[in-house]
Amino acid sequence: MKTIVLKFGGTSVGSIDRIKKVTKIILNHKRKKNRVIVVSSAMSGVTNDLVKKSKLISNNFDKAEHDVLVSTGEQVACALIAGRLNHHGFSARSWMSWQIPIITDGPYSNARIDKILTKDLQKYLKSGGIPVVTGFQGINNHSRLTTLGRGGSDASAIMIAKFFKADECIVYTDVDGIYTTDPRLHKKAKKIKQIEYDEMLEMASLGSNVMQPTSVQDAKLNNIDISVKSSFISKPGTLITKSFKKKEFSNQIITGISSTKNDAKITIAGVKDKPGVAALIFEPLSKNLINVDMVVQNISLDGKETDLTFTIKSEDVKKTEKIIKGNKKISYRRLSFDKNLAKISIIGVGMITAPGITYRMFKALASKKINIMVISTSEIKISVLVSAIHVKKAIAVLHKEFKLD
Ligand code: ADP
Ligand code: ASP
Ligand code: MG
């Protein structure tokens, strides 16, 4: 008998009608004599709404209460799914994270699953029941509710697959797999049959939010294959798995293109060019949980002063400006901010061995008169910062250049 984890995202359970449809998918797996564990996210829009409410109550909402609040959406969805399974005559019940329990580590809003005690749920599975587990949440060592970061139900599913030694983990969503780029941004995006963890991790971290980055990291660390499928149409999806030899597209160097929006660029011109200055600038930003992404420091022409440029999310601009202006430990000549920017990244393990990829990327963007503001690279990706108005055009030209159309 196989154990299968089925995870449903927000749009998949976004209405009563959708919940009725997903219970049919669950029952198809159950009728094949599998042990089925269901993991559900909140109905679409619910978590956003709860986050908004917390901000209306206080701009300094208690972090622990925040997690109690935003994790409630999952409880509703799970009870509705279990209720519908019962309606069809199947034994099913909802399981909140604390009832299992799912134990997490790390800060509120961004905790990670450390362990799952399987005994009670295992007993329930053996009795033939279908457990419907709330994604996105856990409890910490003080028995307080925690959440796993936005999109965190993916991580719940993967860690449940790990602790219950599942034979399969299927993530059902509103697209029928991982595409070469977000199909909502580029119509010619193509479905990828199989993608390796490292590429998926880069794509997810660089803006392809179809999978939560932490969940891909968990899958990689624990060697768990993930099938990504649509809950709307029955079609083969994408397998996220360990490194493999690419036969079908042996000449394909780039696997996917990701983009982020709402990026902002900060330039601090004329800072002292001496050891420790960058640390003095970034220390208070990190203490205030401002996520600094790309960083560039110009080579100092006179050895005395230099310019430092870095990117953050647009919503952090005001806070960052205040912190830098209030930082008495640094001096500079000018501070400038540039909002409405976007980061476009090309990703592919093939680039490790193929020369000239950077040049091709820059040339393709230049052919559409897209100005590059900041560049950053790693072994398997190249990212550029451009104006947000160019996102679609940049994706289209790069998709064509790297033969993904
Ligand atoms: P769920 O609610 O099921 O967790 P998400 O909204 O988190 O779903 O993720 C699905 C969305 O991810 C899709 O609707 C799609 O627009 C977006 N997406 C971004 N990049 C990609 C990509 N490369 N392939 C597929 N979908 C992508
Ligand atoms: N409901 C949560 C969110 O919207 C978790 C998830 O969707 O995976 O972020
Ligand atoms: Mg998601």
Tab-separated table of C-alpha atoms and ligand atoms in Angstrom:
chain	number	residue	atom	x	y	z
A	1	MET	CA	0.000	0.000	0.000
A	2	LYS	CA	1.439	3.371	-1.057
A	3	THR	CA	1.366	6.517	1.087
A	4	ILE	CA	0.625	9.659	-0.932
A	5	VAL	CA	0.708	13.301	0.170
A	6	LEU	CA	-1.638	15.584	-1.782
A	7	LYS	CA	-1.225	19.338	-1.287
A	8	PHE	CA	-3.797	21.854	-2.493
A	9	GLY	CA	-3.030	25.559	-2.902
A	10	GLY	CA	-5.309	28.543	-2.336
A	11	THR	CA	-6.949	28.735	-5.771
A	12	SER	CA	-7.483	24.972	-5.806
A	13	VAL	CA	-9.692	25.318	-2.702
A	14	GLY	CA	-10.808	28.900	-3.466
A	15	SER	CA	-14.563	28.260	-3.468
A	16	ILE	CA	-17.120	25.667	-2.371
A	17	ASP	CA	-17.238	24.443	-5.939
A	18	ARG	CA	-13.445	24.056	-6.036
A	19	ILE	CA	-13.489	22.157	-2.726
A	20	LYS	CA	-16.049	19.759	-4.181
A	21	LYS	CA	-13.743	19.256	-7.179
A	22	VAL	CA	-10.610	18.588	-5.104
A	23	THR	CA	-12.398	16.012	-2.991
A	24	LYS	CA	-12.945	14.092	-6.244
A	25	ILE	CA	-9.171	14.152	-6.859
A	26	ILE	CA	-8.570	12.948	-3.290
A	27	LEU	CA	-11.077	10.133	-3.670
A	28	ASN	CA	-9.515	9.015	-6.970
A	29	HIS	CA	-6.254	8.469	-5.103
A	30	LYS	CA	-8.026	6.826	-2.168
A	31	ARG	CA	-9.972	4.420	-4.393
A	32	LYS	CA	-6.653	3.123	-5.733
A	33	LYS	CA	-6.095	1.704	-2.241
A	34	ASN	CA	-3.505	4.303	-1.269
A	35	ARG	CA	-2.982	5.798	2.165
A	36	VAL	CA	-3.733	9.453	1.485
A	37	ILE	CA	-2.626	12.471	3.541
A	38	VAL	CA	-4.155	15.754	2.394
A	39	VAL	CA	-2.474	19.102	3.117
A	40	SER	CA	-4.379	22.278	2.373
A	41	SER	CA	-3.666	25.963	2.155
A	42	ALA	CA	-6.296	28.620	2.992
A	43	MET	CA	-8.933	29.531	0.407
A	44	SER	CA	-7.385	32.076	-1.975
A	45	GLY	CA	-7.324	35.650	-0.705
A	46	VAL	CA	-8.001	34.663	2.913
A	47	THR	CA	-4.406	34.904	4.196
A	48	ASN	CA	-3.902	38.289	2.474
A	49	ASP	CA	-7.083	39.515	4.080
A	50	LEU	CA	-5.956	38.401	7.544
A	51	VAL	CA	-2.570	40.097	7.077
A	52	LYS	CA	-4.392	43.315	6.132
A	53	LYS	CA	-6.573	43.080	9.240
A	54	SER	CA	-3.525	42.696	11.483
A	55	LYS	CA	-2.098	45.903	10.001
A	56	LEU	CA	-5.350	47.770	10.646
A	57	ILE	CA	-5.285	46.740	14.296
A	58	SER	CA	-1.688	47.808	14.854
A	59	ASN	CA	1.410	48.566	12.822
A	60	ASN	CA	3.258	46.741	15.555
A	61	PHE	CA	1.000	43.701	15.847
A	62	ASP	CA	2.400	41.124	18.244
A	63	LYS	CA	4.348	38.570	16.234
A	64	ALA	CA	2.939	35.515	18.021
A	65	GLU	CA	-0.659	36.789	17.676
A	66	HIS	CA	0.025	37.506	14.010
A	67	ASP	CA	0.704	33.798	13.448
A	68	VAL	CA	-2.400	32.766	15.407
A	69	LEU	CA	-4.414	35.083	13.176
A	70	VAL	CA	-3.001	34.307	9.734
A	71	SER	CA	-2.990	30.543	10.246
A	72	THR	CA	-6.770	30.424	10.708
A	73	GLY	CA	-7.515	30.281	6.967
A	74	GLU	CA	-6.093	26.776	6.735
A	75	GLN	CA	-8.397	25.521	9.502
A	76	VAL	CA	-11.465	26.621	7.544
A	77	ALA	CA	-10.310	24.996	4.292
A	78	CYS	CA	-9.404	21.704	6.007
A	79	ALA	CA	-12.717	21.422	7.840
A	80	LEU	CA	-14.592	22.037	4.581
A	81	ILE	CA	-12.560	19.410	2.705
A	82	ALA	CA	-12.988	16.858	5.503
A	83	GLY	CA	-16.705	17.669	5.654
A	84	ARG	CA	-17.084	17.024	1.937
A	85	LEU	CA	-15.177	13.725	2.167
A	86	ASN	CA	-17.511	12.670	5.002
A	87	HIS	CA	-20.449	13.689	2.813
A	88	HIS	CA	-19.274	11.094	0.264
A	89	GLY	CA	-19.247	8.461	3.019
A	90	PHE	CA	-15.486	8.430	3.640
A	91	SER	CA	-13.840	8.571	6.992
A	92	ALA	CA	-11.923	11.863	7.102
A	93	ARG	CA	-11.055	14.527	9.660
A	94	SER	CA	-9.106	17.759	9.895
A	95	TRP	CA	-5.811	17.810	11.797
A	96	MET	CA	-4.463	21.134	13.059
A	97	SER	CA	-0.682	21.294	13.328
A	98	TRP	CA	-0.852	21.246	17.161
A	99	GLN	CA	-2.984	18.111	17.153
A	100	ILE	CA	-0.332	16.065	15.323
A	101	PRO	CA	1.935	17.873	16.415
A	102	ILE	CA	4.179	19.567	13.831
A	103	ILE	CA	7.082	21.143	15.733
A	104	THR	CA	8.853	24.172	14.318
A	105	ASP	CA	12.028	26.106	14.935
A	106	GLY	CA	12.846	29.721	14.184
A	107	PRO	CA	10.992	33.038	14.293
A	108	TYR	CA	7.249	33.637	14.084
A	109	SER	CA	6.082	34.209	10.481
A	110	ASN	CA	9.114	32.411	9.166
A	111	ALA	CA	9.481	29.215	11.154
A	112	ARG	CA	10.725	25.906	9.725
A	113	ILE	CA	9.486	22.418	10.456
A	114	ASP	CA	11.912	20.620	12.719
A	115	LYS	CA	10.029	17.401	13.399
A	116	ILE	CA	6.615	15.811	13.129
A	117	LEU	CA	5.407	13.296	15.694
A	118	THR	CA	3.727	10.688	13.566
A	119	LYS	CA	2.176	8.269	16.079
A	120	ASP	CA	-1.434	9.497	16.320
A	121	LEU	CA	-1.832	10.370	12.681
A	122	GLN	CA	-0.223	7.070	11.662
A	123	LYS	CA	-2.825	5.222	13.764
A	124	TYR	CA	-5.585	7.193	12.081
A	125	LEU	CA	-4.193	6.388	8.633
A	126	LYS	CA	-4.025	2.687	9.486
A	127	SER	CA	-7.692	2.792	10.459
A	128	GLY	CA	-8.442	3.874	6.885
A	129	GLY	CA	-9.169	7.548	7.592
A	130	ILE	CA	-8.141	10.459	5.366
A	131	PRO	CA	-6.363	13.113	7.448
A	132	VAL	CA	-6.697	16.668	6.140
A	133	VAL	CA	-3.772	18.600	7.593
A	134	THR	CA	-3.509	22.382	7.860
A	135	GLY	CA	-0.536	23.582	5.817
A	136	PHE	CA	1.492	26.698	6.655
A	137	GLN	CA	1.425	26.190	10.439
A	138	GLY	CA	3.180	24.452	13.299
A	139	ILE	CA	3.846	24.947	16.986
A	140	ASN	CA	7.086	25.915	18.668
A	141	ASN	CA	8.673	24.556	21.833
A	142	HIS	CA	6.484	26.873	23.916
A	143	SER	CA	3.346	25.344	22.316
A	144	ARG	CA	2.578	28.572	20.476
A	145	LEU	CA	1.331	28.579	16.913
A	146	THR	CA	3.867	29.486	14.238
A	147	THR	CA	3.668	29.983	10.461
A	148	LEU	CA	6.132	28.956	7.801
A	149	GLY	CA	6.390	32.052	5.585
A	150	ARG	CA	4.089	32.920	2.685
A	151	GLY	CA	3.442	29.945	0.447
A	152	GLY	CA	4.481	27.718	3.366
A	153	SER	CA	1.929	24.948	2.777
A	154	ASP	CA	4.382	23.619	0.192
A	155	ALA	CA	6.914	23.100	2.992
A	156	SER	CA	4.248	21.410	5.145
A	157	ALA	CA	3.540	18.895	2.379
A	158	ILE	CA	7.197	18.109	1.794
A	159	MET	CA	8.029	17.640	5.467
A	160	ILE	CA	4.933	15.472	5.958
A	161	ALA	CA	6.115	13.368	3.002
A	162	LYS	CA	9.484	13.070	4.742
A	163	PHE	CA	8.236	12.104	8.202
A	164	PHE	CA	5.569	9.688	6.908
A	165	LYS	CA	8.021	8.189	4.401
A	166	ALA	CA	5.531	8.855	1.602
A	167	ASP	CA	5.965	7.191	-1.772
A	168	GLU	CA	4.663	10.261	-3.597
A	169	CYS	CA	4.156	13.974	-2.937
A	170	ILE	CA	1.883	15.808	-5.349
A	171	VAL	CA	1.479	19.587	-5.206
A	172	TYR	CA	-1.796	20.559	-6.880
A	173	THR	CA	-1.994	24.176	-8.006
A	174	ASP	CA	-3.617	26.383	-10.678
A	175	VAL	CA	-0.997	25.719	-13.396
A	176	ASP	CA	-0.274	22.276	-14.817
A	177	GLY	CA	3.412	22.303	-13.875
A	178	ILE	CA	6.555	24.390	-13.770
A	179	TYR	CA	6.974	26.478	-16.900
A	180	THR	CA	10.094	28.017	-18.461
A	181	THR	CA	8.748	31.326	-17.141
A	182	ASP	CA	5.526	32.498	-15.478
A	183	PRO	CA	2.851	31.620	-18.085
A	184	ARG	CA	0.876	34.656	-16.920
A	185	LEU	CA	3.713	36.933	-18.053
A	186	HIS	CA	4.659	35.195	-21.301
A	187	LYS	CA	2.261	33.206	-23.485
A	188	LYS	CA	5.039	31.206	-25.145
A	189	ALA	CA	6.200	29.718	-21.815
A	190	LYS	CA	6.659	25.954	-22.101
A	191	LYS	CA	5.989	23.284	-19.511
A	192	ILE	CA	9.117	21.600	-18.151
A	193	LYS	CA	8.785	17.799	-17.757
A	194	GLN	CA	11.492	17.419	-15.157
A	195	ILE	CA	13.609	19.977	-13.304
A	196	GLU	CA	16.382	19.484	-10.787
A	197	TYR	CA	16.239	20.848	-7.237
A	198	ASP	CA	19.013	23.419	-7.703
A	199	GLU	CA	17.361	25.001	-10.726
A	200	MET	CA	13.950	24.993	-9.072
A	201	LEU	CA	15.442	26.501	-5.947
A	202	GLU	CA	17.014	29.345	-7.924
A	203	MET	CA	13.821	29.913	-9.914
A	204	ALA	CA	11.685	29.957	-6.767
A	205	SER	CA	14.084	32.246	-4.890
A	206	LEU	CA	14.300	34.602	-7.865
A	207	GLY	CA	10.559	35.151	-8.136
A	208	SER	CA	8.872	32.046	-9.621
A	209	ASN	CA	6.559	31.725	-6.646
A	210	VAL	CA	4.877	28.568	-7.907
A	211	MET	CA	6.906	26.765	-5.181
A	212	GLN	CA	8.013	28.232	-1.869
A	213	PRO	CA	11.875	28.333	-1.904
A	214	THR	CA	12.197	26.790	1.592
A	215	SER	CA	10.071	23.854	0.513
A	216	VAL	CA	12.368	23.122	-2.431
A	217	GLN	CA	15.348	23.282	-0.091
A	218	ASP	CA	13.591	20.812	2.250
A	219	ALA	CA	12.854	18.523	-0.701
A	220	LYS	CA	16.478	18.652	-1.831
A	221	LEU	CA	17.882	17.983	1.638
A	222	ASN	CA	15.575	15.000	2.105
A	223	ASN	CA	15.618	13.738	-1.482
A	224	ILE	CA	11.862	14.006	-1.923
A	225	ASP	CA	10.504	14.082	-5.468
A	226	ILE	CA	7.673	16.568	-5.974
A	227	SER	CA	5.090	16.315	-8.752
A	228	VAL	CA	3.507	19.672	-9.564
A	229	LYS	CA	0.096	19.293	-11.213
A	230	SER	CA	-3.068	21.214	-11.920
A	231	SER	CA	-6.175	20.641	-9.810
A	232	PHE	CA	-8.219	22.191	-12.638
A	233	ILE	CA	-7.272	19.955	-15.566
A	234	SER	CA	-5.962	16.409	-15.652
A	235	LYS	CA	-2.620	16.629	-17.481
A	236	PRO	CA	0.910	15.388	-16.782
A	237	GLY	CA	2.779	17.891	-14.616
A	238	THR	CA	6.423	18.542	-13.724
A	239	LEU	CA	8.704	16.391	-11.610
A	240	ILE	CA	11.117	18.243	-9.312
A	241	THR	CA	13.917	15.828	-8.565
A	242	LYS	CA	17.653	15.295	-8.103
A	243	SER	CA	20.229	16.075	-10.791
A	244	PHE	CA	19.723	14.118	-14.017
A	245	LYS	CA	21.146	13.978	-17.506
A	246	LYS	CA	19.107	16.088	-19.896
A	247	LYS	CA	18.593	14.031	-23.000
A	248	GLU	CA	15.732	15.782	-24.712
A	249	PHE	CA	17.229	19.258	-24.667
A	250	SER	CA	20.933	18.554	-24.595
A	251	ASN	CA	21.633	21.870	-26.342
A	252	GLN	CA	19.451	23.787	-23.917
A	253	ILE	CA	21.567	25.853	-21.559
A	254	ILE	CA	18.918	27.905	-19.809
A	255	THR	CA	16.067	26.092	-18.072
A	256	GLY	CA	13.951	29.005	-16.933
A	257	ILE	CA	13.516	32.747	-16.532
A	258	SER	CA	12.261	34.329	-13.315
A	259	SER	CA	11.343	37.853	-12.414
A	260	THR	CA	10.561	39.860	-9.326
A	261	LYS	CA	8.796	43.185	-9.162
A	262	ASN	CA	8.678	45.952	-6.576
A	263	ASP	CA	12.448	46.190	-6.342
A	264	ALA	CA	14.153	49.444	-5.393
A	265	LYS	CA	17.744	50.587	-5.749
A	266	ILE	CA	19.601	52.680	-3.189
A	267	THR	CA	22.873	54.419	-3.963
A	268	ILE	CA	25.048	55.927	-1.254
A	269	ALA	CA	27.565	58.081	-3.106
A	270	GLY	CA	30.850	59.230	-1.629
A	271	VAL	CA	31.232	56.854	1.322
A	272	LYS	CA	34.675	56.333	2.860
A	273	ASP	CA	36.587	53.553	1.103
A	274	LYS	CA	37.946	51.733	4.144
A	275	PRO	CA	37.385	48.385	5.845
A	276	GLY	CA	34.209	48.085	7.907
A	277	VAL	CA	32.124	50.780	6.216
A	278	ALA	CA	29.830	48.342	4.366
A	279	ALA	CA	29.252	46.457	7.617
A	280	LEU	CA	28.320	49.719	9.383
A	281	ILE	CA	25.768	50.445	6.664
A	282	PHE	CA	24.220	46.981	6.539
A	283	GLU	CA	24.209	46.127	10.247
A	284	PRO	CA	21.220	48.325	11.203
A	285	LEU	CA	19.365	47.234	8.062
A	286	SER	CA	19.735	43.602	9.004
A	287	LYS	CA	18.684	44.321	12.598
A	288	ASN	CA	15.507	45.886	11.216
A	289	LEU	CA	14.856	42.797	9.059
A	290	ILE	CA	15.376	44.663	5.782
A	291	ASN	CA	16.323	42.175	3.141
A	292	VAL	CA	19.222	43.470	1.040
A	293	ASP	CA	19.478	41.667	-2.279
A	294	MET	CA	21.979	42.765	-4.959
A	295	VAL	CA	25.018	44.732	-3.767
A	296	VAL	CA	27.564	46.545	-5.919
A	297	GLN	CA	30.466	48.677	-4.800
A	298	ASN	CA	32.300	50.749	-7.385
A	299	ILE	CA	36.068	50.645	-7.532
A	300	SER	CA	37.353	53.772	-5.848
A	301	LEU	CA	39.226	56.021	-8.280
A	302	ASP	CA	41.163	57.970	-5.650
A	303	GLY	CA	41.296	55.262	-2.956
A	304	LYS	CA	39.380	57.568	-0.581
A	305	GLU	CA	35.727	57.462	-1.535
A	306	THR	CA	33.438	55.029	-3.283
A	307	ASP	CA	29.758	54.554	-4.227
A	308	LEU	CA	27.693	51.698	-2.815
A	309	THR	CA	24.529	50.502	-4.565
A	310	PHE	CA	22.129	47.857	-3.287
A	311	THR	CA	18.575	46.699	-3.837
A	312	ILE	CA	15.681	46.147	-1.427
A	313	LYS	CA	11.914	45.747	-1.772
A	314	SER	CA	10.046	48.999	-2.566
A	315	GLU	CA	7.969	48.745	0.610
A	316	ASP	CA	11.189	48.973	2.669
A	317	VAL	CA	12.414	52.224	1.064
A	318	LYS	CA	11.039	54.646	3.667
A	319	LYS	CA	12.333	52.615	6.592
A	320	THR	CA	15.744	52.205	4.922
A	321	GLU	CA	16.029	55.942	4.218
A	322	LYS	CA	15.289	56.696	7.858
A	323	ILE	CA	17.860	54.165	9.072
A	324	ILE	CA	20.628	55.416	6.770
A	325	LYS	CA	19.955	59.080	7.536
A	326	GLY	CA	19.954	58.306	11.246
A	327	ASN	CA	23.164	56.259	11.092
A	328	LYS	CA	25.751	58.447	12.816
A	329	LYS	CA	28.531	55.945	12.184
A	330	ILE	CA	28.719	56.643	8.432
A	331	SER	CA	29.294	59.720	6.283
A	332	TYR	CA	28.512	60.146	2.586
A	333	ARG	CA	27.919	62.848	-0.017
A	334	ARG	CA	24.576	61.832	-1.533
A	335	LEU	CA	21.773	59.334	-1.037
A	336	SER	CA	19.475	58.392	-3.932
A	337	PHE	CA	16.528	56.016	-4.320
A	338	ASP	CA	15.063	54.507	-7.435
A	339	LYS	CA	11.745	52.624	-7.177
A	340	ASN	CA	9.687	50.623	-9.700
A	341	LEU	CA	12.483	48.322	-10.721
A	342	ALA	CA	12.453	44.598	-11.456
A	343	LYS	CA	14.967	41.792	-11.379
A	344	ILE	CA	15.092	39.403	-14.325
A	345	SER	CA	17.094	36.192	-13.946
A	346	ILE	CA	18.049	33.406	-16.304
A	347	ILE	CA	18.677	30.045	-14.643
A	348	GLY	CA	20.231	26.815	-15.876
A	349	VAL	CA	22.835	24.277	-14.775
A	350	GLY	CA	23.940	24.231	-18.420
A	351	MET	CA	25.605	27.610	-17.944
A	352	ILE	CA	28.374	26.063	-15.827
A	353	THR	CA	29.957	24.630	-18.958
A	354	ALA	CA	28.705	27.001	-21.667
A	355	PRO	CA	30.678	30.204	-22.297
A	356	GLY	CA	29.187	33.467	-23.572
A	357	ILE	CA	25.828	33.343	-21.775
A	358	THR	CA	26.303	36.709	-20.064
A	359	TYR	CA	27.161	38.334	-23.386
A	360	ARG	CA	24.089	36.810	-25.078
A	361	MET	CA	21.836	38.002	-22.279
A	362	PHE	CA	23.172	41.574	-22.396
A	363	LYS	CA	23.049	41.705	-26.192
A	364	ALA	CA	19.453	40.462	-26.291
A	365	LEU	CA	18.374	43.099	-23.735
A	366	ALA	CA	20.284	45.807	-25.611
A	367	SER	CA	18.488	44.866	-28.838
A	368	LYS	CA	15.254	45.956	-27.111
A	369	LYS	CA	16.925	49.051	-25.621
A	370	ILE	CA	16.544	47.751	-22.086
A	371	ASN	CA	19.007	49.396	-19.745
A	372	ILE	CA	20.730	47.180	-17.154
A	373	MET	CA	21.288	48.880	-13.790
A	374	VAL	CA	22.830	46.160	-11.619
A	375	ILE	CA	24.109	42.671	-12.421
A	376	SER	CA	24.671	39.691	-10.145
A	377	THR	CA	25.692	36.152	-11.001
A	378	SER	CA	26.140	32.737	-9.436
A	379	GLU	CA	27.198	29.425	-10.931
A	380	ILE	CA	23.777	28.697	-12.394
A	381	LYS	CA	22.073	32.089	-12.747
A	382	ILE	CA	22.524	35.638	-14.015
A	383	SER	CA	20.283	38.398	-12.660
A	384	VAL	CA	19.892	41.932	-13.947
A	385	LEU	CA	18.024	44.889	-12.509
A	386	VAL	CA	15.902	46.797	-15.029
A	387	SER	CA	13.008	49.228	-15.019
A	388	ALA	CA	9.744	47.453	-14.078
A	389	ILE	CA	8.098	48.645	-17.301
A	390	HIS	CA	10.420	46.352	-19.272
A	391	VAL	CA	9.618	43.066	-17.492
A	392	LYS	CA	7.432	41.468	-20.163
A	393	LYS	CA	9.652	42.675	-23.018
A	394	ALA	CA	12.802	41.414	-21.266
A	395	ILE	CA	11.285	37.983	-20.588
A	396	ALA	CA	10.104	37.696	-24.201
A	397	VAL	CA	13.467	38.559	-25.740
A	398	LEU	CA	15.431	36.284	-23.369
A	399	HIS	CA	12.950	33.421	-23.807
A	400	LYS	CA	13.574	33.611	-27.555
A	401	GLU	CA	17.336	34.123	-27.306
A	402	PHE	CA	17.770	30.997	-25.185
A	403	LYS	CA	15.465	28.903	-27.400
A	404	LEU	CA	12.756	28.370	-24.809
A	405	ASP	CA	9.861	29.519	-27.076
B	1	ADP	P1	-0.952	27.860	-4.910
B	1	ADP	O1	-2.019	28.751	-4.375
B	1	ADP	O2	-1.472	26.634	-5.549
B	1	ADP	O3	0.131	27.587	-3.927
B	1	ADP	P2	0.691	29.858	-6.189
B	1	ADP	O4	-0.070	31.106	-6.536
B	1	ADP	O5	1.544	29.881	-4.991
B	1	ADP	O6	-0.335	28.646	-6.135
B	1	ADP	O7	1.585	29.434	-7.441
B	1	ADP	C1	1.008	29.251	-8.715
B	1	ADP	C2	1.305	30.452	-9.599
B	1	ADP	O8	2.704	30.580	-9.794
B	1	ADP	C3	0.752	30.332	-11.006
B	1	ADP	O9	-0.565	30.808	-11.090
B	1	ADP	C4	1.735	31.129	-11.849
B	1	ADP	O10	1.216	32.366	-12.286
B	1	ADP	C5	2.909	31.400	-10.911
B	1	ADP	N1	4.206	31.098	-11.527
B	1	ADP	C6	5.301	31.913	-11.451
B	1	ADP	N2	6.319	31.372	-12.115
B	1	ADP	C7	5.904	30.197	-12.625
B	1	ADP	C8	6.523	29.186	-13.419
B	1	ADP	N3	7.797	29.277	-13.814
B	1	ADP	N4	5.787	28.094	-13.761
B	1	ADP	C9	4.507	27.977	-13.359
B	1	ADP	N5	3.860	28.914	-12.618
B	1	ADP	C10	4.534	30.012	-12.254
B	2	ASP	N1	-2.118	30.432	2.984
B	2	ASP	C1	-0.688	30.703	3.054
B	2	ASP	C2	-0.324	31.869	2.155
B	2	ASP	O1	-1.181	32.434	1.500
B	2	ASP	C3	0.147	29.484	2.773
B	2	ASP	C4	0.121	28.967	1.356
B	2	ASP	O2	-0.657	29.433	0.524
B	2	ASP	O3	0.893	28.043	1.063
B	2	ASP	O4	0.825	32.257	2.127
B	3	MG	MG	1.820	28.658	-3.318
